[in-house]
Amino acid sequence: MTTAFALTPQQRAWCARLRTLGEQLAPLAARCEDGRVHRPLLRELGTLGLLARAVPAAPPWRRVSALDLCLLRESLAYSCPQAETALALQGLGAGPVADAGTAGQRARWLPAVAEGRAVAAFALSEPGAGSDAAALALHAEPDGGNRADDPAGSPEGWRLTGTKTWISNAPWADFYTVFARTGEAPGARGVTAFLVPADRPGLHGEPLDMLAPHALGTLTFDAVPVTRADLLGAPGGGFRVAMRTLNLFRPSVGAFAIGMAQAALDASLEHADGRTAFGGTLRDLQSVSHRLAEMATRTEAARLLVYAAACAYDAGDGEGADLARRSAMAKLLATETAQDVVDAAVQIHGAAALQRGHLLEHLYREVRAPRIYEGASEVQRSLIAKELYRERSADPGVATGGAGAGEGSASGVGKAARDDPPGAAAGRAADEAGEDRL
């Protein structure tokens, strides 16, 4: 059940402060070469303490607040999308380390990421596998003998061979959280997560030229050596690691989109109030005023769904059978809404909005990608529908049939094993049901 929600005065003041910081960061952000990681911007985000809101910076490595992350991303996106993106990619890339890393891995990398001294990257997508985890082809070939003390007989090390592409911060990152097929079981159950430093032999990268000029690239793995010390979680448990990370970050992708939608809406309100046309101003035209009202209403509705998903995550400490559904709903509605709002804002502004350097020209390019990354809108719809039927089959008072009844119950998801990391239930729900979509 979702209760009534409103930000506290302290939260509203913090958001206002973040918008001001975004304005102050904008000149620095503008000095970045397109398609490159902006290390001076990252260091400034670290100095301001903002990266530490997205990445646990010190023991005991407490989980970041999903709501704080959403407020942070929304507010920065409003005034400086470049700073928001730089911050978010640090959090996403370091997320699997915070979630499943060893004490040594966390101590080595998380403080450096939170201070902006090291660049992290989340390496999941491949040329033939984006949201479909079952199609991952990056292969981890066993290297060396098996451990005698491991009942599962997993090897001492592996060699990674294959390609990752559309990887944010590649090829400029200092380390990558890489998901590879080790083959313990078919589909998602045969995926393992590794922490791979960028200087490993056999690892090469090339930048990509994208619509929005962010740092994205392709990584080539030519028998890259990894050992058990590089594991993030257990062999075969990589899908759960990815799902727990995405369940935290998906609502905040929606928050990023809402920040851009709000910036487009506010620009449209100002333009319609001052632009003269047909003997009055644009705001006097019913078609324009009604469109503005629709833009504002949909933006606020999406914002509330994002906040609700984040609050549910925080209230359950990353646990809960409905987290995957809530996160998917929030990302879906917010990113689709933002696309429509920015498009409507361009229409209201007319040709001026298409001129290079205009705020809306920038937002128009920025707003497209969130509907694809971290799970495309079509995948979110499939996930939502699957979760609805799973929840229905788990309800003892509801008789179900067909595919929904046979896909497994999530009724035990909240009863995580004592040795599971926080957030394991949501990942285990998808894993046990054979869900292969990210």
Short mmCIF file of C-alpha atoms in Angstrom, two decimals, residues 45 138 148 261 408 415:
data_model
loop_
_atom_site.label_atom_id
_atom_site.label_comp_id
_atom_site.label_asym_id
_atom_site.label_seq_id
_atom_site.Cartn_x
_atom_site.Cartn_y
_atom_site.Cartn_z
CA LEU A 45 31.20 16.37 -7.37
CA LEU A 138 30.93 -12.85 -23.02
CA ALA A 148 39.40 -28.41 -3.43
CA ALA A 261 10.77 17.32 -17.99
CA GLY A 408 6.48 -19.67 -9.65
CA LYS A 415 12.30 -14.43 3.82
#
